[in-house]
mmCIF file of C-alpha atoms in Angstrom:
data_model
loop_
_atom_site.group_PDB
_atom_site.id
_atom_site.type_symbol
_atom_site.label_atom_id
_atom_site.label_comp_id
_atom_site.label_asym_id
_atom_site.label_seq_id
_atom_site.Cartn_x
_atom_site.Cartn_y
_atom_site.Cartn_z
ATOM 1 C CA UNK A 1 -33.829 -2.841 -19.037
ATOM 2 C CA UNK A 2 -30.257 -4.732 -18.916
ATOM 3 C CA UNK A 3 -31.877 -6.247 -15.483
ATOM 4 C CA UNK A 4 -34.958 -7.540 -16.862
ATOM 5 C CA UNK A 5 -32.969 -9.391 -19.686
ATOM 6 C CA UNK A 6 -31.015 -10.757 -16.864
ATOM 7 C CA UNK A 7 -33.865 -11.884 -14.838
ATOM 8 C CA UNK A 8 -35.246 -13.691 -18.205
ATOM 9 C CA UNK A 9 -31.834 -15.417 -18.673
ATOM 10 C CA UNK A 10 -31.512 -16.668 -15.318
ATOM 11 C CA UNK A 11 -34.954 -18.068 -15.416
ATOM 12 C CA UNK A 12 -34.071 -19.605 -18.755
ATOM 13 C CA UNK A 13 -30.866 -21.199 -16.975
ATOM 14 C CA UNK A 14 -32.567 -22.898 -14.689
ATOM 15 C CA UNK A 15 -35.763 -24.064 -16.655
ATOM 16 C CA UNK A 16 -32.729 -25.617 -18.871
ATOM 17 C CA UNK A 17 -31.136 -27.455 -16.176
ATOM 18 C CA UNK A 18 -34.316 -29.036 -14.894
ATOM 19 C CA UNK A 19 -35.111 -29.621 -18.841
ATOM 20 C CA UNK A 20 -31.967 -31.542 -19.008
ATOM 21 C CA UNK A 21 -32.917 -33.893 -16.019
ATOM 22 C CA UNK A 22 -36.178 -34.215 -17.285
ATOM 23 C CA UNK A 23 -37.997 -32.698 -14.683
ATOM 24 C CA UNK A 24 -40.087 -29.282 -14.846
ATOM 25 C CA UNK A 25 -41.199 -27.267 -11.715
ATOM 26 C CA UNK A 26 -42.783 -24.301 -11.518
ATOM 27 C CA UNK A 27 -40.287 -22.658 -9.041
ATOM 28 C CA UNK A 28 -38.334 -19.803 -9.110
ATOM 29 C CA UNK A 29 -35.765 -18.729 -6.890
ATOM 30 C CA UNK A 30 -35.199 -14.935 -5.832
ATOM 31 C CA UNK A 31 -31.830 -13.863 -4.952
ATOM 32 C CA UNK A 32 -29.578 -10.472 -4.826
ATOM 33 C CA UNK A 33 -26.034 -9.602 -4.658
ATOM 34 C CA UNK A 34 -24.797 -6.598 -2.669
ATOM 35 C CA UNK A 35 -21.869 -5.159 -4.459
ATOM 36 C CA UNK A 36 -19.506 -3.570 -2.618
ATOM 37 C CA UNK A 37 -17.611 -0.121 -3.588
ATOM 38 C CA UNK A 38 -14.301 -0.298 -4.694
ATOM 39 C CA UNK A 39 -11.493 0.361 -2.359
ATOM 40 C CA UNK A 40 -7.777 1.475 -3.229
ATOM 41 C CA UNK A 41 -4.797 2.016 -1.299
ATOM 42 C CA UNK A 42 -1.467 3.218 -2.636
ATOM 43 C CA UNK A 43 1.725 4.493 -1.031
ATOM 44 C CA UNK A 44 2.867 7.934 -1.799
ATOM 45 C CA UNK A 45 5.823 8.045 0.495
ATOM 46 C CA UNK A 46 8.085 5.967 2.212
ATOM 47 C CA UNK A 47 9.424 7.004 5.808
ATOM 48 C CA UNK A 48 13.086 8.221 5.411
ATOM 49 C CA UNK A 49 14.924 9.008 8.501
ATOM 50 C CA UNK A 50 17.792 9.759 6.330
ATOM 51 C CA UNK A 51 20.907 10.088 8.100
ATOM 52 C CA UNK A 52 21.544 9.460 12.007
ATOM 53 C CA UNK A 53 24.204 9.609 14.356
ATOM 54 C CA UNK A 54 24.963 6.493 16.783
ATOM 55 C CA UNK A 55 24.154 7.284 20.030
ATOM 56 C CA UNK A 56 21.606 10.311 19.091
ATOM 57 C CA UNK A 57 19.087 8.928 20.673
ATOM 58 C CA UNK A 58 15.408 9.847 20.112
ATOM 59 C CA UNK A 59 15.104 10.879 16.550
ATOM 60 C CA UNK A 60 11.362 11.898 15.317
ATOM 61 C CA UNK A 61 9.633 12.165 11.946
ATOM 62 C CA UNK A 62 6.902 14.470 12.595
ATOM 63 C CA UNK A 63 3.856 15.555 10.830
ATOM 64 C CA UNK A 64 5.036 17.533 7.782
ATOM 65 C CA UNK A 65 8.847 16.558 7.959
ATOM 66 C CA UNK A 66 10.210 15.735 4.204
ATOM 67 C CA UNK A 67 10.553 11.860 5.370
ATOM 68 C CA UNK A 68 7.023 11.515 6.737
ATOM 69 C CA UNK A 69 5.440 8.462 5.297
ATOM 70 C CA UNK A 70 2.059 8.817 3.203
ATOM 71 C CA UNK A 71 -0.664 6.110 2.046
ATOM 72 C CA UNK A 72 -3.536 7.411 -0.016
ATOM 73 C CA UNK A 73 -7.164 5.184 0.106
ATOM 74 C CA UNK A 74 -9.627 6.011 -2.500
ATOM 75 C CA UNK A 75 -12.972 4.778 -2.455
ATOM 76 C CA UNK A 76 -16.955 5.599 -1.569
ATOM 77 C CA UNK A 77 -16.997 8.698 -0.366
ATOM 78 C CA UNK A 78 -20.364 8.000 1.275
ATOM 79 C CA UNK A 79 -18.658 5.133 3.531
ATOM 80 C CA UNK A 80 -16.986 4.665 6.457
ATOM 81 C CA UNK A 81 -13.558 2.976 6.411
ATOM 82 C CA UNK A 82 -11.369 1.332 9.225
ATOM 83 C CA UNK A 83 -7.509 1.575 8.866
ATOM 84 C CA UNK A 84 -5.403 -0.812 10.617
ATOM 85 C CA UNK A 85 -1.542 -0.289 10.850
ATOM 86 C CA UNK A 86 1.235 -2.856 11.795
ATOM 87 C CA UNK A 87 4.575 -1.890 12.334
ATOM 88 C CA UNK A 88 7.827 -3.564 13.348
ATOM 89 C CA UNK A 89 8.969 -2.599 16.871
ATOM 90 C CA UNK A 90 12.914 -2.357 15.667
ATOM 91 C CA UNK A 91 14.562 -1.476 12.294
ATOM 92 C CA UNK A 92 17.116 -4.155 11.715
ATOM 93 C CA UNK A 93 20.060 -4.346 9.285
ATOM 94 C CA UNK A 94 21.737 -7.216 7.693
ATOM 95 C CA UNK A 95 24.935 -8.506 8.674
ATOM 96 C CA UNK A 96 24.294 -7.368 12.576
ATOM 97 C CA UNK A 97 22.037 -7.926 15.435
ATOM 98 C CA UNK A 98 21.895 -4.474 16.405
ATOM 99 C CA UNK A 99 18.463 -2.921 16.113
ATOM 100 C CA UNK A 100 17.036 0.240 16.554
ATOM 101 C CA UNK A 101 13.734 0.828 18.326
ATOM 102 C CA UNK A 102 11.197 2.540 16.570
ATOM 103 C CA UNK A 103 7.755 3.960 17.643
ATOM 104 C CA UNK A 104 5.407 4.583 14.993
ATOM 105 C CA UNK A 105 2.301 7.312 15.344
ATOM 106 C CA UNK A 106 -0.052 8.135 12.391
ATOM 107 C CA UNK A 107 -2.840 10.280 11.193
ATOM 108 C CA UNK A 108 -5.581 10.838 8.786
ATOM 109 C CA UNK A 109 -6.691 13.455 6.574
ATOM 110 C CA UNK A 110 -10.564 13.184 5.080
ATOM 111 C CA UNK A 111 -11.344 16.345 3.929
ATOM 112 C CA UNK A 112 -10.314 15.257 0.147
ATOM 113 C CA UNK A 113 -7.145 16.788 0.018
ATOM 114 C CA UNK A 114 -3.584 15.832 0.824
ATOM 115 C CA UNK A 115 -3.140 18.653 3.541
ATOM 116 C CA UNK A 116 -1.308 18.065 7.099
ATOM 117 C CA UNK A 117 -3.597 20.516 8.271
ATOM 118 C CA UNK A 118 -6.428 18.680 7.959
ATOM 119 C CA UNK A 119 -4.537 15.882 9.713
ATOM 120 C CA UNK A 120 -6.178 13.992 12.808
ATOM 121 C CA UNK A 121 -3.425 11.932 15.107
ATOM 122 C CA UNK A 122 -4.563 8.596 16.092
ATOM 123 C CA UNK A 123 -4.121 6.993 19.263
ATOM 124 C CA UNK A 124 -3.348 3.348 19.208
ATOM 125 C CA UNK A 125 -3.021 1.106 15.383
ATOM 126 C CA UNK A 126 -6.409 1.219 14.369
ATOM 127 C CA UNK A 127 -9.062 4.088 13.423
ATOM 128 C CA UNK A 128 -12.609 4.373 12.087
ATOM 129 C CA UNK A 129 -13.089 7.131 9.936
ATOM 130 C CA UNK A 130 -15.672 8.622 7.090
ATOM 131 C CA UNK A 131 -13.758 8.613 3.848
ATOM 132 C CA UNK A 132 -14.934 11.831 3.437
ATOM 133 C CA UNK A 133 -15.435 13.505 6.491
ATOM 134 C CA UNK A 134 -18.920 15.233 6.932
ATOM 135 C CA UNK A 135 -18.880 18.621 8.499
ATOM 136 C CA UNK A 136 -22.666 18.537 9.200
ATOM 137 C CA UNK A 137 -22.793 15.623 11.708
ATOM 138 C CA UNK A 138 -24.220 12.277 10.684
ATOM 139 C CA UNK A 139 -25.524 11.203 7.087
ATOM 140 C CA UNK A 140 -29.249 12.084 6.984
ATOM 141 C CA UNK A 141 -29.844 8.679 5.029
ATOM 142 C CA UNK A 142 -28.049 5.404 4.430
ATOM 143 C CA UNK A 143 -25.390 5.503 1.582
ATOM 144 C CA UNK A 144 -26.681 4.429 -2.017
ATOM 145 C CA UNK A 145 -25.395 0.846 -2.925
ATOM 146 C CA UNK A 146 -23.537 0.938 -6.410
ATOM 147 C CA UNK A 147 -25.894 -0.672 -8.746
ATOM 148 C CA UNK A 148 -26.618 -0.210 -12.670
ATOM 149 C CA UNK A 149 -26.520 3.241 -13.604
ATOM 150 C CA UNK A 150 -25.053 4.525 -10.763
ATOM 151 C CA UNK A 151 -21.433 4.835 -9.480
ATOM 152 C CA UNK A 152 -20.978 6.170 -5.900
ATOM 153 C CA UNK A 153 -18.647 9.258 -6.223
ATOM 154 C CA UNK A 154 -15.304 8.615 -4.803
ATOM 155 C CA UNK A 155 -12.762 10.729 -2.387
ATOM 156 C CA UNK A 156 -9.475 10.193 -1.404
ATOM 157 C CA UNK A 157 -8.024 10.147 2.297
ATOM 158 C CA UNK A 158 -4.804 10.214 3.122
ATOM 159 C CA UNK A 159 -2.672 8.770 6.221
ATOM 160 C CA UNK A 160 0.413 10.304 7.561
ATOM 161 C CA UNK A 161 3.218 7.672 8.965
ATOM 162 C CA UNK A 162 5.378 9.375 11.374
ATOM 163 C CA UNK A 163 7.346 7.777 14.043
ATOM 164 C CA UNK A 164 10.507 7.853 16.088
ATOM 165 C CA UNK A 165 13.994 6.003 16.495
ATOM 166 C CA UNK A 166 15.994 5.498 19.773
ATOM 167 C CA UNK A 167 19.226 5.644 18.212
ATOM 168 C CA UNK A 168 21.956 3.679 20.659
ATOM 169 C CA UNK A 169 25.446 2.910 20.613
ATOM 170 C CA UNK A 170 25.021 0.468 17.360
ATOM 171 C CA UNK A 171 26.632 -0.710 14.327
ATOM 172 C CA UNK A 172 26.767 2.281 11.239
ATOM 173 C CA UNK A 173 25.094 0.794 8.580
ATOM 174 C CA UNK A 174 21.470 0.817 6.757
ATOM 175 C CA UNK A 175 18.493 -0.144 9.005
ATOM 176 C CA UNK A 176 15.176 -0.703 7.709
ATOM 177 C CA UNK A 177 11.243 -2.168 8.197
ATOM 178 C CA UNK A 178 8.064 -2.496 6.711
ATOM 179 C CA UNK A 179 4.709 -0.822 7.758
ATOM 180 C CA UNK A 180 1.847 -2.424 6.350
ATOM 181 C CA UNK A 181 -1.482 -0.379 6.207
ATOM 182 C CA UNK A 182 -5.005 -2.543 5.800
ATOM 183 C CA UNK A 183 -8.233 -0.599 5.228
ATOM 184 C CA UNK A 184 -11.593 -1.762 4.583
ATOM 185 C CA UNK A 185 -15.279 -0.606 4.756
ATOM 186 C CA UNK A 186 -16.807 -0.803 7.999
ATOM 187 C CA UNK B 1 -36.240 -31.886 -5.925
ATOM 188 C CA UNK B 2 -33.786 -30.664 -2.757
ATOM 189 C CA UNK B 3 -30.797 -32.334 -4.598
ATOM 190 C CA UNK B 4 -31.180 -29.924 -7.858
ATOM 191 C CA UNK B 5 -31.930 -26.879 -6.153
ATOM 192 C CA UNK B 6 -28.750 -27.348 -3.665
ATOM 193 C CA UNK B 7 -26.695 -28.479 -7.276
ATOM 194 C CA UNK B 8 -28.214 -24.638 -9.038
ATOM 195 C CA UNK B 9 -27.567 -23.124 -5.643
ATOM 196 C CA UNK B 10 -23.521 -24.381 -5.173
ATOM 197 C CA UNK B 11 -23.117 -23.358 -8.922
ATOM 198 C CA UNK B 12 -24.344 -19.986 -8.207
ATOM 199 C CA UNK B 13 -22.416 -20.142 -5.135
ATOM 200 C CA UNK B 14 -19.207 -21.076 -6.849
ATOM 201 C CA UNK B 15 -19.620 -18.263 -9.590
ATOM 202 C CA UNK B 16 -20.330 -15.815 -7.048
ATOM 203 C CA UNK B 17 -17.255 -17.193 -5.159
ATOM 204 C CA UNK B 18 -14.859 -16.450 -7.972
ATOM 205 C CA UNK B 19 -15.079 -12.493 -7.978
ATOM 206 C CA UNK B 20 -12.308 -10.856 -5.567
ATOM 207 C CA UNK B 21 -13.050 -8.918 -2.824
ATOM 208 C CA UNK B 22 -12.773 -5.277 -3.927
ATOM 209 C CA UNK B 23 -13.799 -4.037 -0.300
ATOM 210 C CA UNK B 24 -10.539 -4.307 1.384
ATOM 211 C CA UNK B 25 -6.931 -3.291 0.347
ATOM 212 C CA UNK B 26 -3.430 -3.618 1.770
ATOM 213 C CA UNK B 27 -0.557 -1.707 1.060
ATOM 214 C CA UNK B 28 3.318 -1.376 2.477
ATOM 215 C CA UNK B 29 5.654 1.288 3.287
ATOM 216 C CA UNK B 30 9.229 1.039 3.817
ATOM 217 C CA UNK B 31 11.122 2.953 6.838
ATOM 218 C CA UNK B 32 14.679 3.275 6.374
ATOM 219 C CA UNK B 33 17.610 4.766 8.163
ATOM 220 C CA UNK B 34 21.226 5.301 7.335
ATOM 221 C CA UNK B 35 23.395 5.256 10.519
ATOM 222 C CA UNK B 36 26.740 6.733 10.818
ATOM 223 C CA UNK B 37 29.264 6.791 13.493
ATOM 224 C CA UNK B 38 29.931 9.845 15.535
ATOM 225 C CA UNK B 39 32.735 11.716 14.167
ATOM 226 C CA UNK B 40 33.478 15.607 15.465
ATOM 227 C CA UNK B 41 36.045 17.892 15.066
ATOM 228 C CA UNK B 42 37.340 20.546 17.487
ATOM 229 C CA UNK B 43 39.464 23.111 17.082
ATOM 230 C CA UNK B 44 42.059 23.572 20.106
ATOM 231 C CA UNK B 45 44.471 26.040 18.920
ATOM 232 C CA UNK B 46 44.300 28.846 16.021
ATOM 233 C CA UNK B 47 47.664 28.536 13.502
ATOM 234 C CA UNK B 48 49.718 31.592 15.271
ATOM 235 C CA UNK B 49 52.528 32.764 12.815
ATOM 236 C CA UNK B 50 53.460 35.425 15.647
ATOM 237 C CA UNK B 51 54.650 38.806 14.233
ATOM 238 C CA UNK B 52 55.826 38.799 10.788
ATOM 239 C CA UNK B 53 59.257 41.426 10.442
ATOM 240 C CA UNK B 54 59.575 43.002 7.123
ATOM 241 C CA UNK B 55 62.811 41.401 6.810
ATOM 242 C CA UNK B 56 61.373 38.121 6.821
ATOM 243 C CA UNK B 57 61.506 36.544 3.444
ATOM 244 C CA UNK B 58 59.208 33.512 4.178
ATOM 245 C CA UNK B 59 57.216 31.934 7.300
ATOM 246 C CA UNK B 60 57.756 28.348 8.045
ATOM 247 C CA UNK B 61 55.879 26.804 10.445
ATOM 248 C CA UNK B 62 56.779 23.279 11.645
ATOM 249 C CA UNK B 63 54.017 21.275 12.782
ATOM 250 C CA UNK B 64 55.707 18.922 14.764
ATOM 251 C CA UNK B 65 57.762 21.566 16.619
ATOM 252 C CA UNK B 66 56.641 24.923 16.794
ATOM 253 C CA UNK B 67 54.232 25.826 19.467
ATOM 254 C CA UNK B 68 51.856 28.084 16.859
ATOM 255 C CA UNK B 69 50.873 25.213 14.752
ATOM 256 C CA UNK B 70 47.122 24.876 15.075
ATOM 257 C CA UNK B 71 45.831 21.957 16.747
ATOM 258 C CA UNK B 72 42.711 19.842 15.858
ATOM 259 C CA UNK B 73 41.360 17.340 17.719
ATOM 260 C CA UNK B 74 38.884 14.536 15.934
ATOM 261 C CA UNK B 75 36.297 12.591 18.398
ATOM 262 C CA UNK B 76 34.938 9.436 16.923
ATOM 263 C CA UNK B 77 34.521 5.642 17.511
ATOM 264 C CA UNK B 78 37.226 4.087 19.493
ATOM 265 C CA UNK B 79 40.220 2.138 17.520
ATOM 266 C CA UNK B 80 38.277 3.264 14.132
ATOM 267 C CA UNK B 81 40.270 3.872 11.282
ATOM 268 C CA UNK B 82 39.394 7.298 9.460
ATOM 269 C CA UNK B 83 40.335 9.247 6.491
ATOM 270 C CA UNK B 84 41.737 12.339 6.368
ATOM 271 C CA UNK B 85 41.640 15.127 3.220
ATOM 272 C CA UNK B 86 42.634 18.506 3.214
ATOM 273 C CA UNK B 87 43.745 21.157 1.016
ATOM 274 C CA UNK B 88 47.588 21.442 1.070
ATOM 275 C CA UNK B 89 47.781 24.853 -1.019
ATOM 276 C CA UNK B 90 45.482 27.650 -0.395
ATOM 277 C CA UNK B 91 45.288 31.233 -2.155
ATOM 278 C CA UNK B 92 45.108 33.853 0.532
ATOM 279 C CA UNK B 93 43.224 37.135 -0.644
ATOM 280 C CA UNK B 94 44.311 40.468 0.469
ATOM 281 C CA UNK B 95 40.794 42.072 0.822
ATOM 282 C CA UNK B 96 42.094 45.198 0.460
ATOM 283 C CA UNK B 97 43.997 45.416 -2.599
ATOM 284 C CA UNK B 98 43.256 41.632 -4.113
ATOM 285 C CA UNK B 99 46.679 40.552 -4.154
ATOM 286 C CA UNK B 100 47.282 36.859 -3.417
ATOM 287 C CA UNK B 101 49.429 35.067 -1.533
ATOM 288 C CA UNK B 102 49.905 31.111 -1.948
ATOM 289 C CA UNK B 103 50.353 29.335 1.267
ATOM 290 C CA UNK B 104 50.729 25.393 1.669
ATOM 291 C CA UNK B 105 49.816 23.328 4.708
ATOM 292 C CA UNK B 106 51.590 20.208 6.158
ATOM 293 C CA UNK B 107 49.924 18.387 8.900
ATOM 294 C CA UNK B 108 51.285 16.008 11.588
ATOM 295 C CA UNK B 109 49.186 13.249 13.578
ATOM 296 C CA UNK B 110 49.019 11.348 16.750
ATOM 297 C CA UNK B 111 46.479 9.129 18.494
ATOM 298 C CA UNK B 112 48.132 10.967 21.545
ATOM 299 C CA UNK B 113 47.897 14.521 22.521
ATOM 300 C CA UNK B 114 51.524 14.684 22.206
ATOM 301 C CA UNK B 115 52.797 17.125 19.309
ATOM 302 C CA UNK B 116 56.554 15.967 19.448
ATOM 303 C CA UNK B 117 55.705 12.211 18.898
ATOM 304 C CA UNK B 118 53.357 12.931 15.970
ATOM 305 C CA UNK B 119 53.945 11.759 12.535
ATOM 306 C CA UNK B 120 54.338 14.018 9.660
ATOM 307 C CA UNK B 121 51.446 13.165 7.076
ATOM 308 C CA UNK B 122 52.604 13.048 3.751
ATOM 309 C CA UNK B 123 49.612 11.396 2.025
ATOM 310 C CA UNK B 124 46.653 13.038 0.970
ATOM 311 C CA UNK B 125 44.326 11.621 1.640
ATOM 312 C CA UNK B 126 45.629 9.401 4.717
ATOM 313 C CA UNK B 127 44.201 6.925 6.784
ATOM 314 C CA UNK B 128 44.901 6.748 10.611
ATOM 315 C CA UNK B 129 43.707 4.843 13.381
ATOM 316 C CA UNK B 130 41.769 6.866 16.331
ATOM 317 C CA UNK B 131 43.282 5.844 19.815
ATOM 318 C CA UNK B 132 41.386 3.028 22.301
ATOM 319 C CA UNK B 133 39.773 6.350 23.547
ATOM 320 C CA UNK B 134 38.545 7.623 20.270
ATOM 321 C CA UNK B 135 40.490 10.347 19.501
ATOM 322 C CA UNK B 136 43.072 11.932 17.209
ATOM 323 C CA UNK B 137 44.968 14.668 17.046
ATOM 324 C CA UNK B 138 46.289 16.684 13.960
ATOM 325 C CA UNK B 139 48.875 19.479 14.053
ATOM 326 C CA UNK B 140 48.771 22.012 11.322
ATOM 327 C CA UNK B 141 52.044 23.901 10.255
ATOM 328 C CA UNK B 142 52.100 26.035 7.085
ATOM 329 C CA UNK B 143 54.791 27.658 4.697
ATOM 330 C CA UNK B 144 54.593 30.799 2.638
ATOM 331 C CA UNK B 145 56.831 33.313 0.621
ATOM 332 C CA UNK B 146 56.830 36.950 1.648
ATOM 333 C CA UNK B 147 58.619 37.748 -1.469
ATOM 334 C CA UNK B 148 56.550 40.749 -3.256
ATOM 335 C CA UNK B 149 54.045 40.575 -0.948
ATOM 336 C CA UNK B 150 52.053 43.373 -0.230
ATOM 337 C CA UNK B 151 50.926 44.546 3.637
ATOM 338 C CA UNK B 152 47.472 43.842 4.485
ATOM 339 C CA UNK B 153 45.267 41.232 6.229
ATOM 340 C CA UNK B 154 44.961 38.047 3.773
ATOM 341 C CA UNK B 155 42.419 35.403 4.236
ATOM 342 C CA UNK B 156 41.642 31.980 3.003
ATOM 343 C CA UNK B 157 40.181 28.619 3.968
ATOM 344 C CA UNK B 158 42.178 25.849 4.980
ATOM 345 C CA UNK B 159 39.598 23.029 4.561
ATOM 346 C CA UNK B 160 40.138 19.783 6.344
ATOM 347 C CA UNK B 161 37.432 16.678 5.974
ATOM 348 C CA UNK B 162 37.388 13.445 7.980
ATOM 349 C CA UNK B 163 35.371 10.416 7.414
ATOM 350 C CA UNK B 164 35.172 6.751 8.699
ATOM 351 C CA UNK B 165 36.819 3.994 6.183
#
């Protein structure tokens, strides 16, 4: 019902524009807008290597460790998303040129739960996956676009950010860096 | 006709262009690590007061002179300044009788492994400098009175803490 009213209002608007300039044409324009589903990303937890000692060498934060970073992505469970992670190659500190080489790895869990047992490791810095993983293979029909009266069911997938530091003979202090995540519907 | 049609399409495009893009999201998280310098303590010798005779009224072990003094080696960053803190007085407990005995510790230190040239540590905590090899040595002496002490084994902890300044 709301859709019909809108259409009449649009026709009226177009008609008024032509009347204003003194011309009337019996012509209509049809258009449609595809409304994208909303997509949200939130940070659940930073990566914290806590205290490391100079010359400690390779120091990992593994999947499930307390220092593991966690993102949450919430959106239309019927759609696929592409997640891209950008991480620095070094952690830096103020007041010194010393750096700590950093290697990033990440995994995703798309079973609707924040559970590292569902996590799938990713090779590289980008991955496409179903926001809610389907256990029975490809979907039987295309996803229904959001429209009046229909709100797609949402699901949350989790991104676990892990990695390792290579701590050499460096100055003591606080070292830091920033990992950025971008997610979009495929 | 074409001009007005263009105007209408343009106005609709502008209206549509005002909406934000909800199909994409970005977020950041921080990576952090606190780097501390390497610092290690190694016990090279335990305190050895030898055999205590019943006639002795007290035991006094000089950290600079007695071979029975305990010895701890501290290893860390070269030529750095460190802070040493320790428990100067400890209550030792006889596990069989629960009698206590008070023991006083005294220390001397040196950046070289030379007990005779070590300096008495009279402050607690005290700041000292590591050697160019990143070493510092602490000798541990003690004093306790045997007056009224019952026979048996006494246990207690001597705690020493070291950190960078």
